[in-house]
Structure formats: C-alpha cells, structure tokens
Amino acid sequence: MEEVVSSTLIDIFKWWAVDRKDTAAIVTAKDQITYSELNCWAEAIADWLIAEGLQRGERVTILATNSMEWIVLSQAVMLSGGILAPVNPRFTVSEVAYMVGERYQSKFIFHDAARAELANATQAKVEGCTVFDISVIDQFRNGASANSAPRPEIGLDDEVVIIPTSGSTGHPKGVVYSHRTLSSYVSETAIAEPYSIDKAKVLLFGPLCTSAGYVVTTQYLAYGGTIFVEEAFEPLRAIQMIQEHGITVMMGAPIFFERMAASESFAAADLASLRYCLVGGARVSNQLLDTWLEKGVTLRQLYGQTEAGGQATVNSRSAALSDPEKCGRGSAFTRIAIVDDKGEFCGPNTPGEIVIKGAGIMTRYWNDPEATAKTLVNGWLHTGDLGMVDENGLLTMLDRLKDIIISGGINISAAELERVISEIDGVNEVAVIAAKDDGFGETPLAIIYGRDDLTIETVIQHCNTHLSAFKVPRYVVLEGEALPRLATGKIAKPALRVKYANAHVELSKVR
C-alpha cells in the first residue's frame, strides 16, 4: 500500500522522551518511570545486548508475566536491532522449546523468577540459546551505557516483533510486525480517534506476549500516554484503578466487563473518566452494553485478530448506540470487505469470509511462506472469520471459521488440543469445542471416541504433561459411538455444538 508514515517507532519514542520527559510512561503497582527514564534505561540495555553479541535481526524471547521490566526490555530489543519474540509464560517446556527452538531460533531468553526452571529446561533443548533472569536489566536503570559500539540504523521495513497466535493448524504461528506496520497502525487511530488518545491513561491487563498487550502498549506509548500495567485482571482492582487514576482507555473481552459489572463495587463506582472502551473477541450482549451505558460508558465493539494488529475496525460512537452489535466500517487506512468461497466480493448483507486491507496488517508469518501466501492474497488479509457488511459498510461478525476457543480473553486452538489428545493410546476420534464458562467466557470441551479402557484421568494426565494449564479441557466426554461426520468426511462440529450447548449445566468439570 502507499506510504503513510516516514518515522520508525524509535523516532516517535525519542520525541516523547524530550517533549514529555517528566510524564509517567509506565506505572505498576510498585513503581513508575517517566518517558525520559524509559528512553535512557532502554538505550543502556540495548548497548549491553549488542555487547553480549546480539546481531541485527536475531530474536530475543521474553518468558515472563506483565511487568515494567518486560516493556523496557522490549524497547531495548527494538533499539538494538533485534526482533522481539515473546512466548506465553504459561506454556510448558515442550511448547516453549518448540517456539524458541524450531520457530524462532532465539539467541536470548529472559525470564522472571517464576519461570527460571522453565527457561533452563528450554535452554537444554535449544542449541545456542543463552538464558538471563530479567532482573539483570535493573543494573542499567541509571542509564549507564555498557557498550560504545554504534547501534544499527533502523528503517521502516525492519521487523520489530513476532507475536504468537493460536491458529487452526495445531501449532502456533508467528505474526510479524515491522516499524512500518506499527507506525501506520498508530497513525490511523490518531486520525480516527484524536479525542480518545489525547493524554490517555490506559489500564492494561492483556498479556504482553499477545497483541492485546504488546501492540496496545506500543500504540499508547507512541501517543505519549501513561500505561498502568497489571499482571492479571481482577475486577475489584480494575474498578479501583479507574477511580483512583482517572483511567481513560480500557479494552478486553466481554468476560472482563461482565465480571466488573457483577462485582459489588460496580453500582457505586464513578467511571466517568472512561472515554474509550473497546470490547472484542466475542459478541457483546445488549444487556452488558446497557449496563455500562447506565454508568455513562459506551462499550464499542471491535473486530480484529493478531494478523491485523489486534484491532482492524472499531464501531463509531454513534453506531455503538444505534447498532451496538456491529464492529465499524474500517478506518482511514483500513478497508473491510466480504468474499464468497470463490474469492468474489459480496454485496451488502451477504455472509462470507471477512477480508481486510490496511495499515496494521502483518508483513508475514515467521518462516512460513506457505501460510503467508494463503492468508495474504492480493493485498487482502483473509481472516477465516464469517461476517457481513450492511448497506452502510458496517461489519457484523457472525462466527469464527477458524477453530478458536477464547477463554479469559486468550485464544486456544482447538486443533492443537485435538492433536495432543489424538496422541493418547486408545483415542480413535476427538473433537474439541467451546463450552460456556462463567469465569472465562469459554473453556475447552473434549469429545472423544476410543477404546473401552480409555479413561478421563488418562486424558487429563496427558494434557497436563503436554499443554499449558489454561488449555487443558475442563470438560471431557467419552462417547460410546463414532463421532458424527459431515459429507466432506470432517467431524460434524456444528452438530456437537448443538448437542453440548448446555455442557456447562449438564456436565461436571473434570478439573
């Protein structure tokens, strides 16, 4: 697409380091730093990384929960010319080793204290990888440079980060963003939402290893805002933070807003400071929209995915009231369209696959040209999601064509669970679908047909060994007959979803 920006993220952050040098950039429960301090600290770490042998384009993995150090280190990797390659800290050794070794070939892994054993076990499986405790960067907080070698000259097409995404193939893919991608993404929202981003105070609880964490943080630091970083979401604390700090921006899956609305402090809470609240990842009920509207807060439905920067389109303020179930019509640089199974563009109110062309589209999947070619076609990102646009261009997201379960705002690949469970001796067929869950919105339900001696305990034990805890099914059904099939020969998941629509009521959790 045509060039819309000429500055890298580094240029933008350096601007704020001077123009808002005393403004708080990052605030945590125990600490905070200004834009000037952030820049000095990140530059010193970047020099140290170069002295440690990091070459331009080499990958650096962070294996840690949300923290100030996480964000500062990510900035340092950018300055050094490295590529950030974070991994979910809840992953198992086999999952981390696959991402760090087979996918990224990371040179360094930085871990927090809780992940020391995990990082060391991963290092033993990945040749040539060096492990550091993330606290090692604290020694550079005073800005003391550790290296006199010049930093590389960074351009718009240099790659910044690889964000892992759960796809329908069973293994996570790495979504690559460049400076051009992210700077254009930042610029687009600045044009479309100038009021919303002005001196923003962002409450961030999305994991920094995801687009909901890293991209949002990068975006609002590029606006000179203040990021209030939470290690995890807790509804009472979120309400407290909004009131104490005048939070202006918050976003997340519907389950987070539902849990806040259900908390005892919600009714009396003053939430008037919130001026930009985005909800995505699942449909938002009219009841939830009305509950927040009564507090003077308009929840605006978004649609996006990691491949599109996380937020491809957001419903406008007016449409959020008139058509609250819709997701907007794109933006200044972003176009939304619907195509049929032949790739032809559809007219208004005709269901088909959602495709996106715009500023925040990934450059590629890391080391996966085949998947890239299938997803990026003639400049359009094929999302694998079903939707339609009305005569005004407003998008309605109808269903996920890709087999993803969204649990507590985190994507879980049904195909990955099916691959792991199918490895168990005695499993003949397996289908994993989403079951409703009061705490997480959705949770995995595994439906298995196999030998008579197969037990649920065997299934859970195997999953606990090979999957992160949040992926392990909370419901398991052992069927006595083969699973239903479609005419194509695929397991008929639509029929299984109907059969187990009330699984959360009718079945007992197995863990």
Short mmCIF file of C-alpha atoms in Angstrom, two decimals:
data_model
loop_
_atom_site.label_atom_id
_atom_site.label_comp_id
_atom_site.label_asym_id
_atom_site.label_seq_id
_atom_site.Cartn_x
_atom_site.Cartn_y
_atom_site.Cartn_z
CA MET A 1 0.00 0.00 0.00
CA GLU A 2 1.04 3.62 -0.31
CA GLU A 3 3.37 5.05 2.32
CA VAL A 4 1.52 6.73 5.16
CA VAL A 5 4.36 7.33 7.62
CA SER A 6 8.06 8.11 7.38
CA SER A 7 9.18 7.63 11.00
CA THR A 8 10.01 4.46 12.92
CA LEU A 9 8.74 3.74 16.40
CA ILE A 10 12.20 4.65 17.67
CA ASP A 11 11.83 8.16 16.24
CA ILE A 12 8.43 8.52 17.91
CA PHE A 13 9.61 7.35 21.34
CA LYS A 14 12.63 9.64 21.23
CA TRP A 15 10.30 12.56 20.54
CA TRP A 16 8.31 11.89 23.71
CA ALA A 17 11.50 11.35 25.73
CA VAL A 18 12.12 15.07 25.26
CA ASP A 19 8.63 16.54 24.81
CA ARG A 20 7.11 14.66 27.76
CA LYS A 21 10.28 13.79 29.62
CA ASP A 22 8.67 14.11 33.06
CA THR A 23 5.35 12.45 32.17
CA ALA A 24 4.80 8.98 33.60
CA ALA A 25 5.15 6.41 30.79
CA ILE A 26 4.70 3.16 32.73
CA VAL A 27 3.06 2.68 36.12
CA THR A 28 2.91 -0.62 38.00
CA ALA A 29 1.64 -1.48 41.46
CA LYS A 30 5.09 -0.81 42.95
CA ASP A 31 6.94 1.51 40.58
CA GLN A 32 6.77 4.01 37.73
CA ILE A 33 9.09 5.63 35.18
CA THR A 34 8.91 8.73 33.02
CA TYR A 35 9.45 8.94 29.28
CA SER A 36 12.96 10.28 29.78
CA GLU A 37 13.81 7.48 32.21
CA LEU A 38 12.33 4.87 29.88
CA ASN A 39 14.47 6.07 26.99
CA CYS A 40 17.71 6.18 28.99
CA TRP A 41 17.12 2.77 30.54
CA ALA A 42 16.21 1.14 27.20
CA GLU A 43 19.25 2.66 25.44
CA ALA A 44 21.61 1.33 28.10
CA ILE A 45 20.11 -2.17 27.86
CA ALA A 46 20.32 -2.02 24.04
CA ASP A 47 24.03 -1.23 24.27
CA TRP A 48 24.50 -4.15 26.66
CA LEU A 49 22.60 -6.53 24.35
CA ILE A 50 24.92 -5.55 21.49
CA ALA A 51 27.94 -6.08 23.73
CA GLU A 52 26.58 -9.54 24.58
CA GLY A 53 26.65 -10.38 20.87
CA LEU A 54 23.12 -9.67 19.67
CA GLN A 55 23.15 -9.12 15.92
CA ARG A 56 20.61 -7.26 13.83
CA GLY A 57 17.57 -9.42 13.16
CA GLU A 58 18.31 -12.01 15.86
CA ARG A 59 15.43 -12.97 18.11
CA VAL A 60 15.09 -12.24 21.82
CA THR A 61 12.42 -14.10 23.79
CA ILE A 62 10.75 -12.81 26.94
CA LEU A 63 9.24 -15.53 29.12
CA ALA A 64 7.58 -13.55 31.90
CA THR A 65 4.31 -12.09 33.10
CA ASN A 66 3.48 -8.40 32.69
CA SER A 67 5.97 -6.06 34.33
CA MET A 68 7.80 -2.79 33.85
CA GLU A 69 10.97 -4.72 33.00
CA TRP A 70 9.12 -6.57 30.23
CA ILE A 71 8.20 -3.32 28.49
CA VAL A 72 11.60 -1.65 28.95
CA LEU A 73 13.39 -4.73 27.62
CA SER A 74 11.10 -4.83 24.60
CA GLN A 75 12.09 -1.25 23.80
CA ALA A 76 15.76 -2.12 24.21
CA VAL A 77 15.49 -5.03 21.78
CA MET A 78 13.98 -2.65 19.24
CA LEU A 79 16.82 -0.14 19.69
CA SER A 80 19.46 -2.86 19.35
CA GLY A 81 18.07 -4.04 16.01
CA GLY A 82 16.93 -7.37 17.41
CA ILE A 83 13.46 -8.85 16.92
CA LEU A 84 11.32 -9.41 19.99
CA ALA A 85 9.86 -12.95 20.08
CA PRO A 86 7.81 -13.27 23.28
CA VAL A 87 6.31 -16.55 24.44
CA ASN A 88 3.32 -17.11 26.70
CA PRO A 89 4.71 -17.59 30.24
CA ARG A 90 2.02 -20.19 30.89
CA PHE A 91 3.42 -22.53 28.23
CA THR A 92 5.03 -25.87 29.09
CA VAL A 93 8.65 -26.81 28.34
CA SER A 94 7.68 -28.58 25.11
CA GLU A 95 5.62 -25.59 23.92
CA VAL A 96 8.36 -23.07 24.74
CA ALA A 97 11.07 -25.27 23.21
CA TYR A 98 9.05 -25.55 20.00
CA MET A 99 8.54 -21.78 19.72
CA VAL A 100 12.05 -20.75 20.78
CA GLY A 101 13.94 -23.56 19.07
CA GLU A 102 12.07 -24.74 15.98
CA ARG A 103 10.28 -21.49 15.14
CA TYR A 104 12.35 -18.53 16.31
CA GLN A 105 15.89 -19.85 16.98
CA SER A 106 16.13 -17.22 19.71
CA LYS A 107 19.59 -16.07 20.81
CA PHE A 108 18.50 -14.94 24.28
CA ILE A 109 15.68 -15.88 26.68
CA PHE A 110 14.81 -13.51 29.51
CA HIS A 111 12.65 -14.98 32.27
CA ASP A 112 11.12 -13.83 35.53
CA ALA A 113 11.75 -15.64 38.82
CA ALA A 114 8.74 -17.93 38.48
CA ARG A 115 9.89 -19.14 35.06
CA ALA A 116 13.56 -19.89 35.91
CA GLU A 117 13.13 -23.65 35.85
CA LEU A 118 11.09 -23.46 32.65
CA ALA A 119 13.71 -21.28 30.93
CA ASN A 120 16.60 -23.52 31.98
CA ALA A 121 14.76 -26.65 30.84
CA THR A 122 14.12 -24.94 27.50
CA GLN A 123 17.78 -23.95 27.15
CA ALA A 124 18.74 -27.61 27.48
CA LYS A 125 16.59 -28.37 24.43
CA VAL A 126 17.62 -25.38 22.28
CA GLU A 127 21.17 -25.21 20.98
CA GLY A 128 22.99 -21.88 21.18
CA CYS A 129 20.45 -20.11 23.39
CA THR A 130 21.55 -18.04 26.39
CA VAL A 131 19.26 -17.54 29.38
CA PHE A 132 19.06 -14.46 31.64
CA ASP A 133 16.92 -13.55 34.61
CA ILE A 134 15.04 -10.43 33.50
CA SER A 135 16.19 -8.66 36.69
CA VAL A 136 19.66 -8.40 35.09
CA ILE A 137 18.46 -5.27 33.32
CA ASP A 138 17.91 -3.44 36.63
CA GLN A 139 21.63 -2.61 36.76
CA PHE A 140 21.17 -0.31 33.75
CA ARG A 141 18.32 1.73 35.17
CA ASN A 142 20.57 4.72 35.81
CA GLY A 143 21.24 4.89 32.07
CA ALA A 144 24.89 3.84 32.25
CA SER A 145 25.95 2.66 28.80
CA ALA A 146 27.62 -0.75 28.66
CA ASN A 147 28.96 -0.53 25.11
CA SER A 148 30.49 2.07 22.86
CA ALA A 149 29.66 0.27 19.60
CA PRO A 150 27.11 2.13 17.47
CA ARG A 151 23.56 0.87 17.30
CA PRO A 152 22.31 -0.16 13.86
CA GLU A 153 20.37 2.25 11.69
CA ILE A 154 16.74 1.11 11.81
CA GLY A 155 14.36 1.60 8.87
CA LEU A 156 10.63 1.36 8.36
CA ASP A 157 10.79 -2.15 6.95
CA ASP A 158 12.90 -3.57 9.77
CA GLU A 159 10.93 -6.16 11.70
CA VAL A 160 10.09 -5.37 15.31
CA VAL A 161 8.26 -8.28 16.90
CA ILE A 162 6.85 -11.76 16.34
CA ILE A 163 3.56 -12.31 18.17
CA PRO A 164 2.47 -15.95 18.55
CA THR A 165 -1.07 -16.70 17.55
CA SER A 166 -3.18 -19.82 18.00
CA GLY A 167 -4.29 -20.94 14.56
CA SER A 168 -6.31 -23.82 13.20
CA THR A 169 -3.24 -25.86 12.24
CA GLY A 170 -2.47 -27.13 15.74
CA HIS A 171 0.83 -25.23 16.18
CA PRO A 172 1.11 -21.50 16.95
CA LYS A 173 2.28 -19.31 14.09
CA GLY A 174 4.36 -16.18 14.49
CA VAL A 175 2.81 -12.92 13.26
CA VAL A 176 5.49 -10.42 12.21
CA TYR A 177 5.10 -6.64 12.54
CA SER A 178 7.55 -4.11 11.12
CA HIS A 179 8.11 -0.47 12.06
CA ARG A 180 6.03 0.47 9.03
CA THR A 181 3.16 -1.76 10.17
CA LEU A 182 3.07 -0.46 13.72
CA SER A 183 3.74 3.20 12.91
CA SER A 184 0.93 3.15 10.34
CA TYR A 185 -1.37 1.42 12.83
CA VAL A 186 -0.58 4.10 15.42
CA SER A 187 -1.16 6.91 12.90
CA GLU A 188 -4.53 5.54 11.81
CA THR A 189 -6.03 5.61 15.30
CA ALA A 190 -4.58 9.08 15.88
CA ILE A 191 -6.55 10.29 12.86
CA ALA A 192 -9.76 8.44 13.69
CA GLU A 193 -9.82 8.94 17.48
CA PRO A 194 -7.93 12.14 18.43
CA TYR A 195 -10.10 12.77 21.49
CA SER A 196 -9.73 9.22 22.75
CA ILE A 197 -5.93 9.14 22.67
CA ASP A 198 -5.15 12.64 24.00
CA LYS A 199 -3.13 12.29 27.24
CA ALA A 200 -4.51 8.79 27.54
CA LYS A 201 -4.34 6.74 30.73
CA VAL A 202 -4.58 3.09 29.76
CA LEU A 203 -5.44 0.23 32.09
CA LEU A 204 -3.59 -2.74 30.59
CA PHE A 205 -4.16 -6.31 31.73
CA GLY A 206 -3.79 -8.10 28.38
CA PRO A 207 -0.70 -10.36 28.39
CA LEU A 208 2.26 -8.52 26.89
CA CYS A 209 3.09 -11.61 24.82
CA THR A 210 -0.11 -11.00 22.79
CA SER A 211 -1.30 -8.20 20.53
CA ALA A 212 -3.75 -7.21 23.30
CA GLY A 213 -0.73 -6.43 25.44
CA TYR A 214 2.29 -5.58 23.30
CA VAL A 215 0.56 -3.73 20.45
CA VAL A 216 -1.69 -1.74 22.80
CA THR A 217 1.31 -0.78 24.95
CA THR A 218 3.38 0.24 21.92
CA GLN A 219 0.45 2.16 20.48
CA TYR A 220 -0.24 4.27 23.55
CA LEU A 221 3.42 4.90 24.33
CA ALA A 222 3.58 6.26 20.78
CA TYR A 223 0.81 8.69 21.79
CA GLY A 224 2.73 9.85 24.87
CA GLY A 225 0.13 8.30 27.17
CA THR A 226 0.53 6.55 30.51
CA ILE A 227 0.25 2.76 30.70
CA PHE A 228 -0.98 1.31 34.01
CA VAL A 229 0.30 -2.26 33.78
CA GLU A 230 -1.47 -5.02 35.67
CA GLU A 231 -0.01 -8.52 35.94
CA ALA A 232 -3.50 -10.02 35.67
CA PHE A 233 -7.14 -8.94 35.61
CA GLU A 234 -9.07 -8.64 38.87
CA PRO A 235 -12.47 -6.89 38.66
CA LEU A 236 -12.46 -5.07 42.00
CA ARG A 237 -8.94 -3.75 41.44
CA ALA A 238 -9.83 -2.65 37.90
CA ILE A 239 -12.72 -0.55 39.24
CA GLN A 240 -10.44 0.86 41.94
CA MET A 241 -7.77 1.78 39.39
CA ILE A 242 -10.27 3.57 37.14
CA GLN A 243 -11.46 5.73 40.01
CA GLU A 244 -8.08 6.43 41.63
CA HIS A 245 -6.13 7.25 38.46
CA GLY A 246 -8.80 8.58 36.10
CA ILE A 247 -8.29 5.78 33.56
CA THR A 248 -9.47 6.89 30.12
CA VAL A 249 -8.85 3.79 27.97
CA MET A 250 -9.65 0.15 28.63
CA MET A 251 -10.21 -2.82 26.35
CA GLY A 252 -10.74 -6.54 26.62
CA ALA A 253 -13.01 -9.50 26.03
CA PRO A 254 -16.67 -9.24 27.17
CA ILE A 255 -15.99 -11.51 30.15
CA PHE A 256 -13.84 -8.80 31.78
CA PHE A 257 -16.60 -6.20 31.54
CA GLU A 258 -19.15 -8.76 32.71
CA ARG A 259 -17.10 -9.57 35.80
CA MET A 260 -16.68 -5.90 36.63
CA ALA A 261 -20.41 -5.28 36.22
CA ALA A 262 -21.14 -8.23 38.52
CA SER A 263 -18.78 -7.03 41.26
CA GLU A 264 -20.12 -5.50 44.45
CA SER A 265 -18.39 -2.14 43.91
CA PHE A 266 -19.72 -1.53 40.38
CA ALA A 267 -23.04 0.12 41.29
CA ALA A 268 -21.48 2.92 43.34
CA ALA A 269 -18.35 3.34 41.22
CA ASP A 270 -17.61 6.61 39.38
CA LEU A 271 -16.40 5.53 35.95
CA ALA A 272 -16.88 8.86 34.21
CA SER A 273 -13.20 9.14 33.24
CA LEU A 274 -13.52 6.26 30.75
CA ARG A 275 -13.84 7.66 27.26
CA TYR A 276 -12.59 4.82 25.03
CA CYS A 277 -13.76 1.32 25.96
CA LEU A 278 -13.33 -1.40 23.37
CA VAL A 279 -14.75 -4.90 23.57
CA GLY A 280 -13.74 -7.73 21.27
CA GLY A 281 -13.08 -11.43 20.93
CA ALA A 282 -16.75 -12.37 21.23
CA ARG A 283 -20.21 -10.91 20.77
CA VAL A 284 -21.30 -8.37 23.38
CA SER A 285 -24.80 -8.84 24.75
CA ASN A 286 -27.26 -5.94 24.69
CA GLN A 287 -27.68 -6.40 28.43
CA LEU A 288 -23.96 -5.79 29.03
CA LEU A 289 -23.99 -2.76 26.72
CA ASP A 290 -27.00 -1.30 28.58
CA THR A 291 -25.44 -1.98 32.00
CA TRP A 292 -22.35 0.03 31.13
CA LEU A 293 -24.31 2.71 29.30
CA GLU A 294 -26.20 3.36 32.53
CA LYS A 295 -22.82 4.23 34.06
CA GLY A 296 -22.17 6.71 31.23
CA VAL A 297 -19.73 4.40 29.45
CA THR A 298 -20.23 3.35 25.82
CA LEU A 299 -18.78 -0.05 25.05
CA ARG A 300 -17.65 -0.12 21.44
CA GLN A 301 -17.48 -3.43 19.65
CA LEU A 302 -14.27 -4.09 17.74
CA TYR A 303 -13.25 -6.75 15.29
CA GLY A 304 -9.71 -7.86 14.76
CA GLN A 305 -7.13 -10.58 15.06
CA THR A 306 -3.41 -10.71 15.69
CA GLU A 307 -2.69 -10.70 11.96
CA ALA A 308 -4.40 -7.29 11.72
CA GLY A 309 -2.74 -5.66 14.71
CA GLY A 310 -5.48 -6.79 17.06
CA GLN A 311 -7.99 -4.08 16.14
CA ALA A 312 -8.93 -3.90 12.46
CA THR A 313 -12.14 -1.93 12.92
CA VAL A 314 -13.97 -0.31 15.83
CA ASN A 315 -17.59 0.78 15.94
CA SER A 316 -18.03 4.55 15.91
CA ARG A 317 -19.52 6.39 18.88
CA SER A 318 -22.82 6.96 17.10
CA ALA A 319 -23.04 3.44 15.68
CA ALA A 320 -22.23 2.00 19.11
CA LEU A 321 -25.61 3.41 20.20
CA SER A 322 -27.64 2.76 17.05
CA ASP A 323 -26.02 -0.56 16.00
CA PRO A 324 -24.17 -1.79 19.10
CA GLU A 325 -23.69 -5.32 17.77
CA LYS A 326 -21.67 -4.07 14.78
CA CYS A 327 -17.92 -3.55 14.56
CA GLY A 328 -17.49 -0.42 12.48
CA ARG A 329 -16.56 0.01 8.82
CA GLY A 330 -12.79 0.05 8.86
CA SER A 331 -10.88 3.29 9.24
CA ALA A 332 -8.80 5.92 7.45
CA PHE A 333 -6.29 3.39 6.08
CA THR A 334 -8.27 0.16 6.53
CA ARG A 335 -10.85 -1.42 4.26
CA ILE A 336 -13.22 -4.23 5.25
CA ALA A 337 -14.92 -6.49 2.70
CA ILE A 338 -16.68 -9.84 2.41
CA VAL A 339 -15.80 -12.53 -0.13
CA ASP A 340 -17.52 -15.77 -1.08
CA ASP A 341 -15.87 -19.19 -1.34
CA LYS A 342 -14.71 -18.32 -4.87
CA GLY A 343 -12.96 -15.16 -3.71
CA GLU A 344 -15.55 -12.83 -5.26
CA PHE A 345 -16.62 -9.74 -3.32
CA CYS A 346 -20.12 -9.95 -1.83
CA GLY A 347 -22.82 -7.29 -1.77
CA PRO A 348 -24.45 -5.83 1.37
CA ASN A 349 -25.96 -8.21 3.93
CA THR A 350 -24.46 -11.29 2.29
CA PRO A 351 -22.49 -13.61 4.60
CA GLY A 352 -18.97 -14.60 3.61
CA GLU A 353 -15.38 -14.50 4.76
CA ILE A 354 -14.13 -11.23 6.26
CA VAL A 355 -11.09 -9.81 4.45
CA ILE A 356 -9.04 -6.79 5.46
CA LYS A 357 -6.66 -4.43 3.67
CA GLY A 358 -4.96 -1.78 5.75
CA ALA A 359 -2.18 -0.26 7.78
CA GLY A 360 -1.89 -2.74 10.61
CA ILE A 361 -1.71 -5.92 8.56
CA MET A 362 1.19 -8.23 9.40
CA THR A 363 4.10 -8.42 7.00
CA ARG A 364 4.21 -12.24 7.10
CA TYR A 365 4.13 -15.33 9.26
CA TRP A 366 7.59 -16.03 10.61
CA ASN A 367 9.35 -18.66 8.48
CA ASP A 368 6.07 -19.86 7.00
CA PRO A 369 5.78 -18.64 3.39
CA GLU A 370 3.07 -21.17 2.55
CA ALA A 371 0.73 -19.99 5.32
CA THR A 372 1.57 -16.36 4.45
CA ALA A 373 0.62 -16.89 0.80
CA LYS A 374 -2.70 -18.46 1.79
CA THR A 375 -3.57 -15.66 4.21
CA LEU A 376 -2.32 -12.57 2.33
CA VAL A 377 -3.88 -12.63 -1.14
CA ASN A 378 -3.60 -9.62 -3.47
CA GLY A 379 -3.03 -7.33 -0.53
CA TRP A 380 -6.05 -8.64 1.41
CA LEU A 381 -5.80 -10.49 4.72
CA HIS A 382 -8.12 -13.49 4.69
CA THR A 383 -9.28 -13.78 8.29
CA GLY A 384 -11.04 -17.13 8.26
CA ASP A 385 -13.99 -15.49 10.04
CA LEU A 386 -17.58 -15.32 8.82
CA GLY A 387 -19.29 -11.93 8.64
CA MET A 388 -21.27 -9.49 6.52
CA VAL A 389 -21.42 -5.76 5.96
CA ASP A 390 -24.63 -3.78 5.67
CA GLU A 391 -25.52 -1.08 3.16
CA ASN A 392 -23.60 1.46 5.29
CA GLY A 393 -20.47 -0.67 5.33
CA LEU A 394 -20.84 -1.67 8.99
CA LEU A 395 -19.42 -5.10 9.77
CA THR A 396 -21.20 -7.80 11.71
CA MET A 397 -19.01 -10.69 12.83
CA LEU A 398 -21.13 -13.87 12.60
CA ASP A 399 -18.86 -16.76 13.52
CA ARG A 400 -15.28 -17.95 13.70
CA LEU A 401 -14.43 -20.10 10.73
CA LYS A 402 -11.11 -20.85 12.37
CA ASP A 403 -11.48 -23.22 15.28
CA ILE A 404 -10.56 -20.97 18.19
CA ILE A 405 -11.79 -21.01 21.79
CA ILE A 406 -11.50 -17.68 23.60
CA SER A 407 -11.00 -18.36 27.31
CA GLY A 408 -10.50 -15.35 29.55
CA GLY A 409 -9.51 -13.30 26.52
CA ILE A 410 -6.81 -15.82 25.48
CA ASN A 411 -7.07 -17.75 22.21
CA ILE A 412 -6.88 -21.53 22.46
CA SER A 413 -6.53 -23.58 19.28
CA ALA A 414 -8.98 -26.49 19.23
CA ALA A 415 -6.76 -28.13 16.63
CA GLU A 416 -3.77 -28.03 18.97
CA LEU A 417 -5.76 -29.77 21.72
CA GLU A 418 -7.05 -32.33 19.23
CA ARG A 419 -3.51 -33.04 18.04
CA VAL A 420 -2.28 -33.62 21.60
CA ILE A 421 -5.25 -35.76 22.66
CA SER A 422 -5.07 -37.86 19.50
CA GLU A 423 -1.58 -38.95 20.56
CA ILE A 424 -3.07 -40.88 23.51
CA ASP A 425 -3.17 -44.64 23.06
CA GLY A 426 -6.79 -45.69 22.69
CA VAL A 427 -8.14 -42.44 21.21
CA ASN A 428 -9.79 -43.05 17.83
CA GLU A 429 -11.52 -39.70 17.29
CA VAL A 430 -11.52 -36.39 19.13
CA ALA A 431 -13.26 -33.06 18.69
CA VAL A 432 -12.67 -30.05 20.91
CA ILE A 433 -15.31 -27.33 21.10
CA ALA A 434 -16.05 -24.37 23.35
CA ALA A 435 -18.25 -24.80 26.41
CA LYS A 436 -19.70 -21.83 28.25
CA ASP A 437 -17.93 -20.82 31.44
CA ASP A 438 -18.98 -18.19 33.98
CA GLY A 439 -15.41 -17.26 34.88
CA PHE A 440 -13.69 -17.34 31.50
CA GLY A 441 -16.49 -16.95 28.95
CA GLU A 442 -15.47 -20.16 27.18
CA THR A 443 -13.47 -23.24 28.14
CA PRO A 444 -12.43 -26.33 26.17
CA LEU A 445 -14.69 -29.39 25.99
CA ALA A 446 -13.08 -32.54 24.57
CA ILE A 447 -15.39 -35.13 23.00
CA ILE A 448 -13.61 -38.44 22.46
CA TYR A 449 -14.44 -41.78 20.91
CA GLY A 450 -11.99 -44.55 21.73
CA ARG A 451 -11.27 -47.89 23.32
CA ASP A 452 -13.37 -49.05 26.23
CA ASP A 453 -10.40 -48.90 28.62
CA LEU A 454 -9.69 -45.22 27.90
CA THR A 455 -10.26 -43.05 30.99
CA ILE A 456 -10.78 -39.35 31.55
CA GLU A 457 -7.91 -39.43 34.06
CA THR A 458 -5.56 -40.65 31.31
CA VAL A 459 -6.67 -37.83 29.03
CA ILE A 460 -6.16 -35.12 31.66
CA GLN A 461 -2.80 -36.51 32.75
CA HIS A 462 -1.53 -36.49 29.15
CA CYS A 463 -2.83 -32.95 28.58
CA ASN A 464 -1.25 -31.70 31.80
CA THR A 465 2.10 -33.01 30.56
CA HIS A 466 1.96 -31.53 27.07
CA LEU A 467 -0.24 -28.43 27.35
CA SER A 468 -0.32 -25.23 29.37
CA ALA A 469 -2.80 -25.42 32.24
CA PHE A 470 -5.18 -22.91 30.65
CA LYS A 471 -5.52 -25.14 27.57
CA VAL A 472 -6.31 -28.39 29.41
CA PRO A 473 -10.02 -29.27 28.91
CA ARG A 474 -12.28 -28.67 31.88
CA TYR A 475 -14.90 -30.96 30.37
CA VAL A 476 -14.25 -34.37 28.81
CA VAL A 477 -16.86 -36.67 27.29
CA LEU A 478 -16.13 -40.27 26.29
CA GLU A 479 -18.60 -41.23 23.58
CA GLY A 480 -19.70 -44.83 23.02
CA GLU A 481 -20.09 -44.37 19.26
CA ALA A 482 -18.09 -42.79 16.46
CA LEU A 483 -18.45 -39.02 16.22
CA PRO A 484 -20.86 -37.64 13.57
CA ARG A 485 -19.37 -36.68 10.21
CA LEU A 486 -20.16 -34.13 7.52
CA ALA A 487 -20.46 -35.06 3.86
CA THR A 488 -16.85 -33.95 3.43
CA GLY A 489 -15.77 -36.56 5.98
CA LYS A 490 -14.90 -33.99 8.65
CA ILE A 491 -16.24 -34.38 12.16
CA ALA A 492 -19.56 -32.54 12.38
CA LYS A 493 -18.71 -29.93 14.99
CA PRO A 494 -21.94 -27.94 14.37
CA ALA A 495 -23.92 -30.99 15.48
CA LEU A 496 -21.69 -31.47 18.52
CA ARG A 497 -22.12 -27.80 19.48
CA VAL A 498 -25.88 -28.25 19.44
CA LYS A 499 -25.69 -31.50 21.41
CA TYR A 500 -23.46 -29.97 24.08
CA ALA A 501 -24.87 -26.44 24.13
CA ASN A 502 -25.66 -26.83 27.84
CA ALA A 503 -22.48 -28.66 28.80
CA HIS A 504 -21.73 -26.09 31.49
CA VAL A 505 -25.00 -27.07 33.20
CA GLU A 506 -25.29 -30.75 32.38
CA LEU A 507 -21.67 -31.92 32.72
CA SER A 508 -19.30 -31.92 35.68
CA LYS A 509 -15.90 -30.28 35.35
CA VAL A 510 -13.06 -32.77 35.42
CA ARG A 511 -10.57 -30.32 36.86
#
